[in-house]
Coordinates of N, CA and C in Angstrom, one line a residue:
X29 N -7.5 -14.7 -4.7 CA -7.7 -14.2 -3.4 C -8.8 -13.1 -3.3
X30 N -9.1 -12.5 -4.2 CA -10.0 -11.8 -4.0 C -11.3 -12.1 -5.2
X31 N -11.4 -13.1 -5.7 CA -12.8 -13.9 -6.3 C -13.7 -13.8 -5.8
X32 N -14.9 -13.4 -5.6 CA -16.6 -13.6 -5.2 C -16.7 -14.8 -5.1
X33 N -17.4 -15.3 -4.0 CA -17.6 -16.6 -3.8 C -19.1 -17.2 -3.7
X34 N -19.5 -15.9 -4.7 CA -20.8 -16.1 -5.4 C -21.1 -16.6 -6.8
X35 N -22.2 -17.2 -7.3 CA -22.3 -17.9 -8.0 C -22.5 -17.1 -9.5
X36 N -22.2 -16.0 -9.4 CA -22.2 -14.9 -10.7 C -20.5 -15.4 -11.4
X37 N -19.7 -15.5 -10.7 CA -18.4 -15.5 -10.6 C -17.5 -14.4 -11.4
X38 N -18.0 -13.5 -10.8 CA -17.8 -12.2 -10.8 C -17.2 -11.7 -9.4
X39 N -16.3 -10.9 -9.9 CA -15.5 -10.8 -8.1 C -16.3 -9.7 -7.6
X40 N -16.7 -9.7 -6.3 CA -17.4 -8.6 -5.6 C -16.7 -7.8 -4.4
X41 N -16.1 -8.5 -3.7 CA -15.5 -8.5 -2.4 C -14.0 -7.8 -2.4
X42 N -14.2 -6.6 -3.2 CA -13.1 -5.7 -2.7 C -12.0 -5.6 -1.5
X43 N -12.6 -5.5 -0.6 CA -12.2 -5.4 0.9 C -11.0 -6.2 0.5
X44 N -11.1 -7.5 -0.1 CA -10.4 -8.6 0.1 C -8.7 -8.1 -0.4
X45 N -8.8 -7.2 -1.0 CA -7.4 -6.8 -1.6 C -6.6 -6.0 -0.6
X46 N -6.8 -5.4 0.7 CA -6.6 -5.0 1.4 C -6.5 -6.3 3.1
X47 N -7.2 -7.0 3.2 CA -7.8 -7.9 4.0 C -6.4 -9.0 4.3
X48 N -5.6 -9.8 3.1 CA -4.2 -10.1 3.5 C -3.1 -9.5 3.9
X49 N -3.0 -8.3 3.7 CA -1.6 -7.3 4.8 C -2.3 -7.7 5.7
X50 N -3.3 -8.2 7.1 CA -3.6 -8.7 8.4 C -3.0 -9.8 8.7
X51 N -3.3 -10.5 7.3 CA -3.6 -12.1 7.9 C -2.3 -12.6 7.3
X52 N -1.7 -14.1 8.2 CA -0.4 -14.7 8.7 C -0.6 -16.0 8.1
X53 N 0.1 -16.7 7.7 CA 0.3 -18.2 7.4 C 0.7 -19.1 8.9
X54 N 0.6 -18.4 9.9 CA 1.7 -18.9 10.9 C 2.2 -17.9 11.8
X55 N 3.0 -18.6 12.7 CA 3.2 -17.9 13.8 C 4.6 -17.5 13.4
X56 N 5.3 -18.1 12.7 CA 7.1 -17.8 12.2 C 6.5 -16.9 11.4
X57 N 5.9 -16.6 10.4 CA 5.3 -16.0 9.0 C 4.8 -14.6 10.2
X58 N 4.1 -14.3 10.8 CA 3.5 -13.0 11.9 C 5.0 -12.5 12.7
X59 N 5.7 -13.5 13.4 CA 7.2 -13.1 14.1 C 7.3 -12.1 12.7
X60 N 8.0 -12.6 11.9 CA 8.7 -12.4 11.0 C 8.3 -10.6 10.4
X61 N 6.8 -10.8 9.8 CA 6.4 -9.3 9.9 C 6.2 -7.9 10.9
X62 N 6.5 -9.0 12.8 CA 6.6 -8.1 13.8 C 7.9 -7.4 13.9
X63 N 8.8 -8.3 13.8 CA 10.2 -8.0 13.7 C 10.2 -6.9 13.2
X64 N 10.2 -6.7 11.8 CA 10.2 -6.0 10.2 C 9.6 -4.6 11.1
X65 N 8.1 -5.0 12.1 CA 7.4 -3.6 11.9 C 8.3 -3.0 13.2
X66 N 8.9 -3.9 14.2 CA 9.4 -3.1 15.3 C 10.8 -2.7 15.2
X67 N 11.1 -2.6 14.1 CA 12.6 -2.0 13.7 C 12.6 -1.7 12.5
X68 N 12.8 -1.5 11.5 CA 12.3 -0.9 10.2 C 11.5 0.2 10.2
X69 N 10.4 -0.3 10.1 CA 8.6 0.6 10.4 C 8.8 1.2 10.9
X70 N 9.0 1.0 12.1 CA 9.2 1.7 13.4 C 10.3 3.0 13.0
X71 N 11.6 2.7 12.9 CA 12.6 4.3 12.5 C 11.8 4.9 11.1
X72 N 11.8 3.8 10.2 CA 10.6 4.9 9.3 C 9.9 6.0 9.4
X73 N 8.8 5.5 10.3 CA 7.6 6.3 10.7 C 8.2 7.6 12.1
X74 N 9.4 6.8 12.4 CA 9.9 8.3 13.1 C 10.4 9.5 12.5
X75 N 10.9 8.7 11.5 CA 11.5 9.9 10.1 C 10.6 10.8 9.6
X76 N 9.7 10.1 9.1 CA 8.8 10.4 8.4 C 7.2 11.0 8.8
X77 N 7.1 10.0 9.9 CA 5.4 10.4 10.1 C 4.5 9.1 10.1
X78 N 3.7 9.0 10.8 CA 2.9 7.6 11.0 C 1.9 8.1 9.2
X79 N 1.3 8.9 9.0 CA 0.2 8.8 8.3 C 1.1 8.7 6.9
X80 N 2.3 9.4 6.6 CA 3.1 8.9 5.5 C 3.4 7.6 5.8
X81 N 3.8 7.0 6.8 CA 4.6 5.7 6.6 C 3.2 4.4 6.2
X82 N 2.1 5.1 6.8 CA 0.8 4.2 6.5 C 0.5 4.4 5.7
X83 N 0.8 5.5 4.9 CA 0.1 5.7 3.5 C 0.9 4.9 2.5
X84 N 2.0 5.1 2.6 CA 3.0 3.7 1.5 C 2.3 2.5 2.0
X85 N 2.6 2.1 3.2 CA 2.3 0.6 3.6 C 0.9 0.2 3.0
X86 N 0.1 1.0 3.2 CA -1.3 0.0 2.8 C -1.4 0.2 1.4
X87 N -1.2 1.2 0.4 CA -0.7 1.3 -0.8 C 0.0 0.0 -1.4
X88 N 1.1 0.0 -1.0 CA 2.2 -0.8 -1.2 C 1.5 -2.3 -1.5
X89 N 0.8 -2.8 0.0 CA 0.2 -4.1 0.4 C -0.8 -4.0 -0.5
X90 N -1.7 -3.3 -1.0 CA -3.2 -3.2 -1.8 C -2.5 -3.5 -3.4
X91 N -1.8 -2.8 -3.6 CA -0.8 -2.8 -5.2 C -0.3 -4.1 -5.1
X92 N 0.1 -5.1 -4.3 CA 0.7 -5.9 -4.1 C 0.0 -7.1 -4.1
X93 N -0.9 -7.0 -3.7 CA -2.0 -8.1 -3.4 C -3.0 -8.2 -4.8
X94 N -3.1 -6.8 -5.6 CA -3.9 -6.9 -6.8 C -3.5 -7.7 -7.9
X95 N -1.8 -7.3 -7.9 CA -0.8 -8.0 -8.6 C -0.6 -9.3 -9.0
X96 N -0.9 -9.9 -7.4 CA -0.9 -11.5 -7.6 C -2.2 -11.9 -7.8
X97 N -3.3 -11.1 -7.1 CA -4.7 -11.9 -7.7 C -5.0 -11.7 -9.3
X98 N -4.3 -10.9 -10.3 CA -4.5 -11.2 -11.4 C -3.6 -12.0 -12.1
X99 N -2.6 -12.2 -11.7 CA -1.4 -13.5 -12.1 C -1.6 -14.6 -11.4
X100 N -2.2 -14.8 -10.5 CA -1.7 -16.5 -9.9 C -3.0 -16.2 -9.0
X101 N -4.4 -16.1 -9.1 CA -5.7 -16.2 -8.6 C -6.0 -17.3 -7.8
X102 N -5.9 -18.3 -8.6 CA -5.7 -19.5 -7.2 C -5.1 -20.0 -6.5
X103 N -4.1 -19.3 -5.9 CA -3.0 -19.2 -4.8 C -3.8 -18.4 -3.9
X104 N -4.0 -19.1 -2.5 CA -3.9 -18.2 -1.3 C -3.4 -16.7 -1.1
X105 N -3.8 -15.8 -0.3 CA -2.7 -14.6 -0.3 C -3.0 -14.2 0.9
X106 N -1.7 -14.5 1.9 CA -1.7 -14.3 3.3 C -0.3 -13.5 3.2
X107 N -0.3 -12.2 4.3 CA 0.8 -11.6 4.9 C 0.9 -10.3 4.2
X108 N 1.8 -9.6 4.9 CA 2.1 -8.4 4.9 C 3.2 -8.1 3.8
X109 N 3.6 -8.8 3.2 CA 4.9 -8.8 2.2 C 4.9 -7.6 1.2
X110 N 4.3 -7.5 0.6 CA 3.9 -6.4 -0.4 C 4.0 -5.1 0.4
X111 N 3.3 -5.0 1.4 CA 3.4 -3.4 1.8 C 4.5 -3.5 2.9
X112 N 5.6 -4.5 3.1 CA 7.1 -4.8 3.8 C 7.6 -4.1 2.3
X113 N 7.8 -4.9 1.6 CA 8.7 -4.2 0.1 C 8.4 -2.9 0.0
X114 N 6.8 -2.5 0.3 CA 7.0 -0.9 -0.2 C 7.7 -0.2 0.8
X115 N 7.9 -0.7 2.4 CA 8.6 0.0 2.9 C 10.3 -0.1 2.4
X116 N 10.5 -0.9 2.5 CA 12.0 -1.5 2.0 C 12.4 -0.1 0.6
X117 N 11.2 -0.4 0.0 CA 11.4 0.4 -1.5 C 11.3 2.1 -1.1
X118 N 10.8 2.3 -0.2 CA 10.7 3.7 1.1 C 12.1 4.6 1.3
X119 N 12.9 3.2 1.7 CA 14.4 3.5 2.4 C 15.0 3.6 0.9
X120 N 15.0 3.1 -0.3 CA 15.7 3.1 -1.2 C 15.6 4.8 -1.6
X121 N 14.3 5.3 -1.5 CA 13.8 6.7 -2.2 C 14.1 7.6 -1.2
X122 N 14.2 7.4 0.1 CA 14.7 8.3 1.1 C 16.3 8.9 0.8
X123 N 16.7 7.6 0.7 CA 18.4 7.8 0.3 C 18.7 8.7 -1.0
X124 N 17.9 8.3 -1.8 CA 18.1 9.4 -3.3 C 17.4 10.9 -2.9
X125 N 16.1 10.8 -2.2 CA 15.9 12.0 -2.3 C 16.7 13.4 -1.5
X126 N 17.3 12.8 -0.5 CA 18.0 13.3 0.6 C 19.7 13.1 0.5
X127 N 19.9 12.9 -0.4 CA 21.2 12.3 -1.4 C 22.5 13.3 -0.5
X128 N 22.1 14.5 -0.1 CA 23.3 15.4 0.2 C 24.0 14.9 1.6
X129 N 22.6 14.9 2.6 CA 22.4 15.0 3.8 C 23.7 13.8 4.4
X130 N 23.7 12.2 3.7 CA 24.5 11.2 3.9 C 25.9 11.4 3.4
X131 N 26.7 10.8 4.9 CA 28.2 10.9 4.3 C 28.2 9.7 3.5
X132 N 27.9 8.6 3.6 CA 28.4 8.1 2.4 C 27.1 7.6 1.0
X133 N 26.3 8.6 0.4 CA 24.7 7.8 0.4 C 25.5 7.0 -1.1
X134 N 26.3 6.7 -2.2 CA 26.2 5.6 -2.6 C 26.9 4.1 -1.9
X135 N 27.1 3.7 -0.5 CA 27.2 2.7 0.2 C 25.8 2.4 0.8
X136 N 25.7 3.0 1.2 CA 24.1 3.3 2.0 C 22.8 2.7 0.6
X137 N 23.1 3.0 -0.3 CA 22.2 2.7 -2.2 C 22.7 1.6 -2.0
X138 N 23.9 1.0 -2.1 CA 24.3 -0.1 -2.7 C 23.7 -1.2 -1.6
X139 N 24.1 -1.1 -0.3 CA 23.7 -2.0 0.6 C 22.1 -2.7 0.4
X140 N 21.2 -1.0 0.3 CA 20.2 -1.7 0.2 C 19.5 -2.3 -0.9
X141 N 20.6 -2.0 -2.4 CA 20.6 -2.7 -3.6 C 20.4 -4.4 -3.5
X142 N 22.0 -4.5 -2.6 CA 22.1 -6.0 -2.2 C 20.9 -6.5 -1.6
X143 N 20.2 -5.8 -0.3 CA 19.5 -6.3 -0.3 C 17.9 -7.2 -0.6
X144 N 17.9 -5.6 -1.3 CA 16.6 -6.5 -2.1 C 17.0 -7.1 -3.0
X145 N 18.2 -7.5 -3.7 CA 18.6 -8.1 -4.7 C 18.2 -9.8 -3.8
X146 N 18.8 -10.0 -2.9 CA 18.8 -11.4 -2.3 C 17.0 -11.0 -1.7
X147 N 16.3 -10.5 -1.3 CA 15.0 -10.7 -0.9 C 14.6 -11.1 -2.2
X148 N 14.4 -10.8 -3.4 CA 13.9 -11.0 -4.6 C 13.8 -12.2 -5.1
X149 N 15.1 -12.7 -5.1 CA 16.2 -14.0 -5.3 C 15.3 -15.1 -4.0
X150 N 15.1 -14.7 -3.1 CA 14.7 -15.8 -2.3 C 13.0 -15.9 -2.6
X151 N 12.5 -15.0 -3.1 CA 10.8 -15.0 -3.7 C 11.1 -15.4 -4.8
X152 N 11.7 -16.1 -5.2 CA 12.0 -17.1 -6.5 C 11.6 -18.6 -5.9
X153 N 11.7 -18.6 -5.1 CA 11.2 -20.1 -3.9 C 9.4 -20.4 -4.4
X154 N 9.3 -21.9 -4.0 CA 8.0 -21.9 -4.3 C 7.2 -21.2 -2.8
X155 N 6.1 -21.4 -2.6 CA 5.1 -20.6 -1.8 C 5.8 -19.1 -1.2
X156 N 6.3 -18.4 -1.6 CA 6.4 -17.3 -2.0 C 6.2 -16.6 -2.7
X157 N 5.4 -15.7 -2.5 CA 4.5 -15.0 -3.4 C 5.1 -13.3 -4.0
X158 N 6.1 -14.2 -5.0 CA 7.2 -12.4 -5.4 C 6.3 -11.5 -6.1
X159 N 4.9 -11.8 -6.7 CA 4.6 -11.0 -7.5 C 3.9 -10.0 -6.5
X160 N 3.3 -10.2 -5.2 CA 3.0 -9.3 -3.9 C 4.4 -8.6 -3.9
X161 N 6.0 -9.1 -4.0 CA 6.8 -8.4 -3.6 C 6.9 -7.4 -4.8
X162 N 6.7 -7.9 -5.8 CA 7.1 -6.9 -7.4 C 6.4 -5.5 -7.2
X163 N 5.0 -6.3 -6.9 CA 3.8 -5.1 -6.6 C 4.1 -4.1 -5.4
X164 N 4.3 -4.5 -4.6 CA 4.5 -3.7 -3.4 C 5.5 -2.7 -3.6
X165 N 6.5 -3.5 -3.9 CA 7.8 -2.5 -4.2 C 7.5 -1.2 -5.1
X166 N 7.4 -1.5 -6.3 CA 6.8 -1.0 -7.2 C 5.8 0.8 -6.9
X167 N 4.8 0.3 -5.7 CA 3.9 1.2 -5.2 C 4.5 1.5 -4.0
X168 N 5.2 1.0 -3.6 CA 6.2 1.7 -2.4 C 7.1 2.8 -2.8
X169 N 7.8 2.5 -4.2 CA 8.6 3.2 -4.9 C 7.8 4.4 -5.4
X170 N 7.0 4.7 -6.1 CA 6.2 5.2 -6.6 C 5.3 6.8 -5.2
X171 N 4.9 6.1 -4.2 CA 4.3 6.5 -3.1 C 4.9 7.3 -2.7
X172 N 6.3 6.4 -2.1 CA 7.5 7.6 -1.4 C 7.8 8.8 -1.9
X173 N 8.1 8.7 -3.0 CA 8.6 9.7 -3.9 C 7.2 11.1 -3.9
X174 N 6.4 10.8 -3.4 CA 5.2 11.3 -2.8 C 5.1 11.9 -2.3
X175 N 5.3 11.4 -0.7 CA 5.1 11.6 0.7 C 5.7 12.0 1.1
X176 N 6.8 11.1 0.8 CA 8.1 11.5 2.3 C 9.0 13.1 2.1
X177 N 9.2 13.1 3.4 CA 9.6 14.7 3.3 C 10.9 14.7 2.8
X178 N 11.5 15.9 2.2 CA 12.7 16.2 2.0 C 13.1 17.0 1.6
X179 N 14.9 17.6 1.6 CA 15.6 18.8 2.0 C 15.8 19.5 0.2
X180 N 14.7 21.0 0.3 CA 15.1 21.6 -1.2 C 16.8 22.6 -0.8
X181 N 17.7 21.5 -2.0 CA 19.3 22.6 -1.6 C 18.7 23.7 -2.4
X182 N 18.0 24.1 -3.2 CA 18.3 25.5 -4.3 C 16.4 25.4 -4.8
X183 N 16.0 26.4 -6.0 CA 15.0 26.4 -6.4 C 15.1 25.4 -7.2
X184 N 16.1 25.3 -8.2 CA 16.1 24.5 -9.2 C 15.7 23.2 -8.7
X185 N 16.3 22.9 -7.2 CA 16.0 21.5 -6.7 C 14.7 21.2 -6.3
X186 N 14.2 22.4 -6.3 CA 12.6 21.9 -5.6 C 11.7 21.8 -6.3
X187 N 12.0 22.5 -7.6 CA 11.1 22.4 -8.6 C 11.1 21.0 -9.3
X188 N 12.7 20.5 -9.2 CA 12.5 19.0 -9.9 C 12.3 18.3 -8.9
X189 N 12.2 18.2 -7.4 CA 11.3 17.4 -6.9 C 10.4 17.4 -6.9
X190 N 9.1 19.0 -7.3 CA 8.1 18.6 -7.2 C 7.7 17.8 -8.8
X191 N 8.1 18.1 -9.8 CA 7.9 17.6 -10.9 C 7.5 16.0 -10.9
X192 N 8.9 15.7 -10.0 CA 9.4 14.2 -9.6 C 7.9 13.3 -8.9
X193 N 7.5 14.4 -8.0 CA 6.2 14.0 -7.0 C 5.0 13.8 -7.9
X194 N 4.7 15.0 -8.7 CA 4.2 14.7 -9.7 C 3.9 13.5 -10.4
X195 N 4.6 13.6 -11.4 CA 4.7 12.4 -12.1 C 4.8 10.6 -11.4
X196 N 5.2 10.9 -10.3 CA 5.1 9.6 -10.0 C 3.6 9.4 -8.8
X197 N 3.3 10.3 -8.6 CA 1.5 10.4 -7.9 C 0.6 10.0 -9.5
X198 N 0.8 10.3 -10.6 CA 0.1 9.9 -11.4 C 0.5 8.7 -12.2
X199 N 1.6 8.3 -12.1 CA 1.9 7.2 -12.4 C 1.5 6.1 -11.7
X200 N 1.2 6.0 -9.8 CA 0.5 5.5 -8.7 C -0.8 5.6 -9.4
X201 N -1.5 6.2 -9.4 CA -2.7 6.3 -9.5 C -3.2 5.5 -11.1
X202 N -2.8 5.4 -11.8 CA -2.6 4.8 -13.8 C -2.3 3.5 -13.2
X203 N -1.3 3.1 -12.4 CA -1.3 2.0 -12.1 C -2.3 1.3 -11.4
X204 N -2.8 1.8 -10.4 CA -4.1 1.2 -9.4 C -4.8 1.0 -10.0
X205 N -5.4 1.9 -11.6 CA -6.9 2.0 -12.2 C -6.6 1.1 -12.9
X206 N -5.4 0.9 -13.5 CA -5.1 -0.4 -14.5 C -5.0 -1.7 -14.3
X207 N -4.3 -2.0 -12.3 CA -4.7 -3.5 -11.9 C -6.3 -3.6 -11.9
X208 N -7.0 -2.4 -11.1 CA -8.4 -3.1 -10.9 C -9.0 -3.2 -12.2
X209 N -8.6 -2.3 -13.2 CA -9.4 -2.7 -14.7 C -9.6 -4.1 -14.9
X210 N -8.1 -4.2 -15.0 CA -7.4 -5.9 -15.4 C -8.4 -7.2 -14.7
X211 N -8.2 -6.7 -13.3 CA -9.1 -7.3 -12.4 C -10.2 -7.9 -12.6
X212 N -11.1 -6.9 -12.7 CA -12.4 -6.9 -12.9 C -13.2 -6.7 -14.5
X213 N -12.5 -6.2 -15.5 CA -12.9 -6.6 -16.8 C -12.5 -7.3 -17.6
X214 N -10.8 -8.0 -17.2 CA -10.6 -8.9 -18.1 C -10.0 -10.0 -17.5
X215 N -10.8 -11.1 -17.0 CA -10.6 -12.0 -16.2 C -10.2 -13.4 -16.8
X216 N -9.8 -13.0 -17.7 CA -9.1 -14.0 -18.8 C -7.8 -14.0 -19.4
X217 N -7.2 -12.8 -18.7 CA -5.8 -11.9 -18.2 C -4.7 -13.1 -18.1
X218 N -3.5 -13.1 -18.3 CA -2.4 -14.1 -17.6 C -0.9 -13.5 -19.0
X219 N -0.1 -13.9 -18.4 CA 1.4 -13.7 -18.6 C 2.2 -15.1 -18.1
X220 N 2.4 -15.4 -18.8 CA 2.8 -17.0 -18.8 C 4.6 -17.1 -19.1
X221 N 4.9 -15.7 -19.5 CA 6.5 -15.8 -19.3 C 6.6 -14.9 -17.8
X222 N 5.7 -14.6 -17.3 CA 6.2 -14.1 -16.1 C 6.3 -15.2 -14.8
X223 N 5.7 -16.2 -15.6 CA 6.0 -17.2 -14.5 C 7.6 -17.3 -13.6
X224 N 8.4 -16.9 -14.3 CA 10.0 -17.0 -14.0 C 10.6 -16.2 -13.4
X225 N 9.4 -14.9 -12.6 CA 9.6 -13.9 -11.7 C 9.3 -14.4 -10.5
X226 N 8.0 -15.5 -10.4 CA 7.7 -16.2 -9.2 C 8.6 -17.2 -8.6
X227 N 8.6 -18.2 -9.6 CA 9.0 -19.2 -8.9 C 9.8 -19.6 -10.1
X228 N 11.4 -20.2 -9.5 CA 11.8 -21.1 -11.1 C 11.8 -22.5 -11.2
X229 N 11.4 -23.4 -11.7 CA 11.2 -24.5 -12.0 C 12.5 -25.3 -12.5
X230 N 13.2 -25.7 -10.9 CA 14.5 -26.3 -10.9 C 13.7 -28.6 -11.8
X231 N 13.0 -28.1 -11.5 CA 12.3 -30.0 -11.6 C 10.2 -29.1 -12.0
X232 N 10.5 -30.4 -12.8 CA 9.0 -30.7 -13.5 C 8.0 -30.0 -12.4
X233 N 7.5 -30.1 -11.1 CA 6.9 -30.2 -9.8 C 7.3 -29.2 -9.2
X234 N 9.3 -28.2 -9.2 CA 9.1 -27.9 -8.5 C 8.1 -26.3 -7.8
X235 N 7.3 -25.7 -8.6 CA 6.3 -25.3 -8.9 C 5.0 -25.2 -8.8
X236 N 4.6 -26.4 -9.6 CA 3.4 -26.8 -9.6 C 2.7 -27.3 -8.2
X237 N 3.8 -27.9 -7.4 CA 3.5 -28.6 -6.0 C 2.9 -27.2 -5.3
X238 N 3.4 -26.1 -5.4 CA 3.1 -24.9 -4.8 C 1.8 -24.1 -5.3
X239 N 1.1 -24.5 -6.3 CA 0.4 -24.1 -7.0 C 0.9 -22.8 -7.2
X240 N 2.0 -22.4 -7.7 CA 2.4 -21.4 -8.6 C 2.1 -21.1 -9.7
X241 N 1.6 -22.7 -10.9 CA 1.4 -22.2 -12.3 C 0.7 -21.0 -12.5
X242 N 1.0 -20.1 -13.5 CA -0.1 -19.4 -14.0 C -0.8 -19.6 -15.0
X243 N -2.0 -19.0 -14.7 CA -3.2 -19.6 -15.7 C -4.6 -18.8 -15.3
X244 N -4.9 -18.4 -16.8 CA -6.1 -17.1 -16.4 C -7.1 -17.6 -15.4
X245 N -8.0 -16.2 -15.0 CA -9.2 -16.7 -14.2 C -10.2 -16.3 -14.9
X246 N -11.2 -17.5 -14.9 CA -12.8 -17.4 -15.7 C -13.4 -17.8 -14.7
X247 N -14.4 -17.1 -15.1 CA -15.9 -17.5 -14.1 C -16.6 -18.4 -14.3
X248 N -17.6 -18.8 -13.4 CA -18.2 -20.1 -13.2 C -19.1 -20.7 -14.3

């Protein structure tokens, strides 16, 4: 998805890792991320703040999108999925960091346990692209823990949130420099037991028909 479509075959076109959170497969595939942004997103960014809740989202989607262009390169990469999980992964880190504030916050954990447990489980399908959701998540998780505001009960508490913030802003950051390394200097890169994160091969084809395999990318 993000390959140079120049004859060095060297990837140049950056932009492009950022360029799929826009773009849609379809009009069911665009509903489907409007829905997501006018209810989800939406109470999110009320909680929170538009420039926090953008700052996970395009994070999220950019981490997400690098992910699959170095595991599965010649697969298309359309949609917003990746930076949808980091929100999803948003609400997971809201609930822990704000742990007091909820009367019931391990129902509230578990619920949204279940649910990304079955979103995951259904990016096991072919043309679904879970490693945008792995990614996303991942940098959504990472982000939040960041950004988003929340309540210090004591000193002791604020000091291990900021620790918390800490550590996982540089953890974000080790991650980013490490996809684009991968990216761009070792384009001969692949994980061939991670195939069984994307998609599972119930039949010979059913897979391959999706162009799921993985298989490194070399230049021209």
């Amino acid at each position: 998805a993000v390959v140079s479509t120049q004859s060095t075959g060297i990837p140049d076109q950056f932009y492009r890792a950022l360029l799929p959170t826009f773009m849609h497969a379809g009009i069911i595939h665009l509903l489907i991320t409007l829905v997501f942004q006018a209810t989800i997103l939406r109470d999110q960014e009320k909680f929170a703040g538009w420039w926090r809740i953008g700052f996970i989202y395009f994070a999220s989607g950019i981490g997400g999108t690098m992910l699959s262009a170095i595991l599965i390169p010649y697969m298309p990469e359309v949609g917003a999925s990746g930076a949808l999980y980091g929100i999803l992964a948003s609400l997971l880190v809201e609930v822990v960091v704000n742990w007091k504030i909820y009367k019931s916050p391990c129902i509230e954990l578990t619920k949204l346990i279940l649910l990304l447990a079955i979103l995951f489980l259904v990016g096991l399908l072919p043309w679904i692209d879970n490693f945008a959701h792995i990614g996303g998540f991942v940098f959504g998780f990472l982000t939040a823990f960041v950004v988003l505001p929340h309540i210090n009960y004591s000193e002791e508490d604020r000091i291990a949130k900021m620790v918390v913030q800490i550590v996982c802003g540089i953890l974000a950051v080790i991650l980013f420099a490490l996809l684009f390394i991968v990216f761009y200097l070792a384009q001969g890169s692949t994980c061939e037991n991670c195939a069984y994160l994307n998609c599972i091969p119930f039949t010979d084809s059913f897979c391959q028909d999706a162009t799921m395999e993985l298989r490194p990318r070399v230049g021209n």
